[in-house]
PDB file of C-alpha atoms in Angstrom:
ATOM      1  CA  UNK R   1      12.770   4.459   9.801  1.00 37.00           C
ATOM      2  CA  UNK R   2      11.786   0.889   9.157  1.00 39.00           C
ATOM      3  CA  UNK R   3      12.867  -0.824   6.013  1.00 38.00           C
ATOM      4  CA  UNK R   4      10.326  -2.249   3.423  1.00 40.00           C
ATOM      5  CA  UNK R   5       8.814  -5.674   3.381  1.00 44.00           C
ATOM      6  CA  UNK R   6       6.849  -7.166   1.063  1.00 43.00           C
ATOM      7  CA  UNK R   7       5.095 -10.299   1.597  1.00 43.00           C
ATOM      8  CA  UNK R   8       3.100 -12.649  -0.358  1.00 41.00           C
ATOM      9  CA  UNK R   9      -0.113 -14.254   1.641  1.00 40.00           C
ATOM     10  CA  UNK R  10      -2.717 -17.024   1.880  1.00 35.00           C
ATOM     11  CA  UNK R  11      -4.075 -17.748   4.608  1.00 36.00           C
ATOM     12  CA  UNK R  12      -1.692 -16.380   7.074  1.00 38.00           C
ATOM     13  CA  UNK R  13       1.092 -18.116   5.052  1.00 37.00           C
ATOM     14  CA  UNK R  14       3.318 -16.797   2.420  1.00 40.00           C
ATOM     15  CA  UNK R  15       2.668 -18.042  -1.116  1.00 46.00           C
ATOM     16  CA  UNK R  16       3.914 -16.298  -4.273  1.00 48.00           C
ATOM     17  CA  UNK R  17       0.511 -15.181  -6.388  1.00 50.00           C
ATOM     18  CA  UNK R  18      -1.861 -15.323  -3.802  1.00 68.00           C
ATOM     19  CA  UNK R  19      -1.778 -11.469  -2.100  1.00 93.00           C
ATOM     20  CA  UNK R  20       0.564  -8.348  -1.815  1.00 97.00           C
ATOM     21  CA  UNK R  21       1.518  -7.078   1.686  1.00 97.00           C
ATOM     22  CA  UNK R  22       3.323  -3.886   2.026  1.00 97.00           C
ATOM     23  CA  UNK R  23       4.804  -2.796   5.470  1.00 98.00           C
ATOM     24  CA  UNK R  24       4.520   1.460   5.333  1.00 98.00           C
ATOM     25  CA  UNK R  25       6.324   3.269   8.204  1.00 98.00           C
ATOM     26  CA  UNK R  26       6.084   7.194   8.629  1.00 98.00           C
ATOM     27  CA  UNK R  27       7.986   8.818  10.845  1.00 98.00           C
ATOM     28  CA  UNK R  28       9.286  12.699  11.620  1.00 96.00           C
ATOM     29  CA  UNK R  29       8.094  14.045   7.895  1.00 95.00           C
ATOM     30  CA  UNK R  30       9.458  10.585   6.148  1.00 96.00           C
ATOM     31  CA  UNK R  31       7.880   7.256   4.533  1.00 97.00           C
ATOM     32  CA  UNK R  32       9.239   3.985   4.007  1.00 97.00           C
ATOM     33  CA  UNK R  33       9.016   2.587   1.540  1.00 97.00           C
ATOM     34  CA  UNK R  34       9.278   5.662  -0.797  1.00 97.00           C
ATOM     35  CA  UNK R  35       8.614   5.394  -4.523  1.00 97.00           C
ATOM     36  CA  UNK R  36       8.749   1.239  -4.414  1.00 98.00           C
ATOM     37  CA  UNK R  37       8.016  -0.670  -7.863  1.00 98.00           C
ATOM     38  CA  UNK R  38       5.518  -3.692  -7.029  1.00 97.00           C
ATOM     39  CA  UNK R  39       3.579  -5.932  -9.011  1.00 97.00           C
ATOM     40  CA  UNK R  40       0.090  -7.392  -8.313  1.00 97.00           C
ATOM     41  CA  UNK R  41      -2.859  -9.497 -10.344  1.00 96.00           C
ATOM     42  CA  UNK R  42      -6.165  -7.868 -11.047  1.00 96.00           C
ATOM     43  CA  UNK R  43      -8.858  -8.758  -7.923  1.00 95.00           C
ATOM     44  CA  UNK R  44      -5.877 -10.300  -6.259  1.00 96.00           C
ATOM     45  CA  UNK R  45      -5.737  -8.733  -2.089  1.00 97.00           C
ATOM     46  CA  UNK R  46      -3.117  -5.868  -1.570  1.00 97.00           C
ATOM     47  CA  UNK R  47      -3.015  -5.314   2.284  1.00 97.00           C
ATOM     48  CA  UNK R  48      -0.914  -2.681   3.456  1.00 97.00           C
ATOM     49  CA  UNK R  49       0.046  -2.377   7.345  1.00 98.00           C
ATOM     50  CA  UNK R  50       1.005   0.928   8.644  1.00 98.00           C
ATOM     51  CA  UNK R  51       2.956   2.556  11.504  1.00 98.00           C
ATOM     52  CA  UNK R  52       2.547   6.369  11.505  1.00 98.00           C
ATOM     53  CA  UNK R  53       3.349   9.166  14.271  1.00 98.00           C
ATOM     54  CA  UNK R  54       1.022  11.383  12.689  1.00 97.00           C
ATOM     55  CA  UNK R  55      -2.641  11.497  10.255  1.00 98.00           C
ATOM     56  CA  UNK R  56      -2.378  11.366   6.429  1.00 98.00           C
ATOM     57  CA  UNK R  57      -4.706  10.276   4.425  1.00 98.00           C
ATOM     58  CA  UNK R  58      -3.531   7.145   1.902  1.00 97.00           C
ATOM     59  CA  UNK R  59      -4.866   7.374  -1.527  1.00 97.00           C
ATOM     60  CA  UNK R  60      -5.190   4.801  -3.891  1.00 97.00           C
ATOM     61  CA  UNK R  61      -5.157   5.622  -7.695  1.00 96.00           C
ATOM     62  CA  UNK R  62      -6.968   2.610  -9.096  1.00 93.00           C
ATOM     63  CA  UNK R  63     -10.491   1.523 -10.107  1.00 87.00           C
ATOM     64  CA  UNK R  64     -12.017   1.684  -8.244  1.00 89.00           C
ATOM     65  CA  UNK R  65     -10.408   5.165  -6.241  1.00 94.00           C
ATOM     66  CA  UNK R  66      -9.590   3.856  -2.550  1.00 96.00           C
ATOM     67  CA  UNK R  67      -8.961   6.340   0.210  1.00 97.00           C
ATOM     68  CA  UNK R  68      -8.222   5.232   3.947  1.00 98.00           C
ATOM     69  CA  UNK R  69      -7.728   7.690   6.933  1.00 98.00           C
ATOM     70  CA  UNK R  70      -4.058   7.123   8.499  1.00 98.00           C
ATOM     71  CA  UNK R  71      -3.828   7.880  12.171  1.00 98.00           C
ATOM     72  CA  UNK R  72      -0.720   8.093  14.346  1.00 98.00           C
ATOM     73  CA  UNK R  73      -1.015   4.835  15.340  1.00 98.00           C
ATOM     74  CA  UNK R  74       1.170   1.510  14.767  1.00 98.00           C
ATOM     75  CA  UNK R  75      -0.828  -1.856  13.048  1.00 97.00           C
ATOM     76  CA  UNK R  76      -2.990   0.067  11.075  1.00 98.00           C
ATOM     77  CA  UNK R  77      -4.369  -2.631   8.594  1.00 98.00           C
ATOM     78  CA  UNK R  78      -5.973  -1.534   5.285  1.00 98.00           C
ATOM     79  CA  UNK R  79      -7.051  -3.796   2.217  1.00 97.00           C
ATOM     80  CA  UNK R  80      -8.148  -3.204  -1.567  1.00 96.00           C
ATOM     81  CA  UNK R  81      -8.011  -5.018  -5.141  1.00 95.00           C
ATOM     82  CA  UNK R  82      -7.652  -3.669  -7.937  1.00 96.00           C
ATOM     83  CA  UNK R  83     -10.348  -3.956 -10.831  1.00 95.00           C
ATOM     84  CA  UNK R  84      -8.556  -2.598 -14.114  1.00 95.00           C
ATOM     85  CA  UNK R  85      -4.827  -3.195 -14.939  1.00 96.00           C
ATOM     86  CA  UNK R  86      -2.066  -0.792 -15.172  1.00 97.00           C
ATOM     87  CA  UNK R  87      -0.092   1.033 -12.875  1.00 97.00           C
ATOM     88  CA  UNK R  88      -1.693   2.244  -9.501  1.00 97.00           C
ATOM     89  CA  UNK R  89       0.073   4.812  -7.331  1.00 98.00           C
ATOM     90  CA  UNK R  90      -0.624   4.805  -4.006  1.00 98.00           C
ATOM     91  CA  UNK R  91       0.000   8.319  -2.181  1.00 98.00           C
ATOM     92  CA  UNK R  92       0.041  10.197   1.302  1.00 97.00           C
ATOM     93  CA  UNK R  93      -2.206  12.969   0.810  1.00 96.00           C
ATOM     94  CA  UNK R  94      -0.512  15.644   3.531  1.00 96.00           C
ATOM     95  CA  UNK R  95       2.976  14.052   2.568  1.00 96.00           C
ATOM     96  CA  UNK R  96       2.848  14.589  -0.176  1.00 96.00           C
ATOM     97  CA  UNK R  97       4.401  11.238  -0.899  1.00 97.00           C
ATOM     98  CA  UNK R  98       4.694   8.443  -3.320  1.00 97.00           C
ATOM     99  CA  UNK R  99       4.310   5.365  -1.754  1.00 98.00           C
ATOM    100  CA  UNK R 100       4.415   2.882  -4.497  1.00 98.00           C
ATOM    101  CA  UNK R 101       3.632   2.065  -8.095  1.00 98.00           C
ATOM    102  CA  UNK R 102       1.932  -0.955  -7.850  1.00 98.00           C
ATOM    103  CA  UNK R 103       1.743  -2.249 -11.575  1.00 97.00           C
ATOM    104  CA  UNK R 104      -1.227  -4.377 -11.742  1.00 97.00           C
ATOM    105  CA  UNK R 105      -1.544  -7.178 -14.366  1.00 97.00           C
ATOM    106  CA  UNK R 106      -4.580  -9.274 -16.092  1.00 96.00           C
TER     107      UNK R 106
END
């Protein structure tokens, strides 16, 4: 399994504040990260690449509800913002898996 990397973005550079990038890796029955803690701005672009040997389907608890189709596939890009603050969990449906708690702030 990979480890977790988070990344801040603008522009194809990193910059604190401007966008979250999570790095998601599921492999044999397991997801990295797995129950992270993460923090984000209302509107501001969470982009999360994933690497999967097999479908799921991510969900995203937020508002607005985002769902995006995993396949088993690596670079898999998907990107959302949030519209109302508080914390957002972001799950793999067939997993059954907790992905992250993204707590999202004014």
């Amino acid at each position: 399994m990979g480890a977790c990397r988070l990344r801040w973005f603008t522009e194809g550079h990193p910059t604190p504040g401007a966008g979250l990038v999570v790095d998601i890796t599921i492999a044999k029955g397991q997801v990295t990260p797995s129950n992270a803690r993460l923090a984000a701005k209302v509107s501001q672009p969470i982009t999360l690449h994933v690497t999967s040997d097999s479908t799921d389907e991510l969900h995203v608890h937020s508002v607005p509800d985002h769902k995006f189709q995993v396949a088993a596939a690596a670079n898999q890009t998907f990107q959302f913002s949030v519209d109302v603050p508080g914390n957002v969990d972001v799950e793999l449906h067939h997993l059954d898996r907790t992905v992250a708690t993204i707590q999202v702030r004014p």
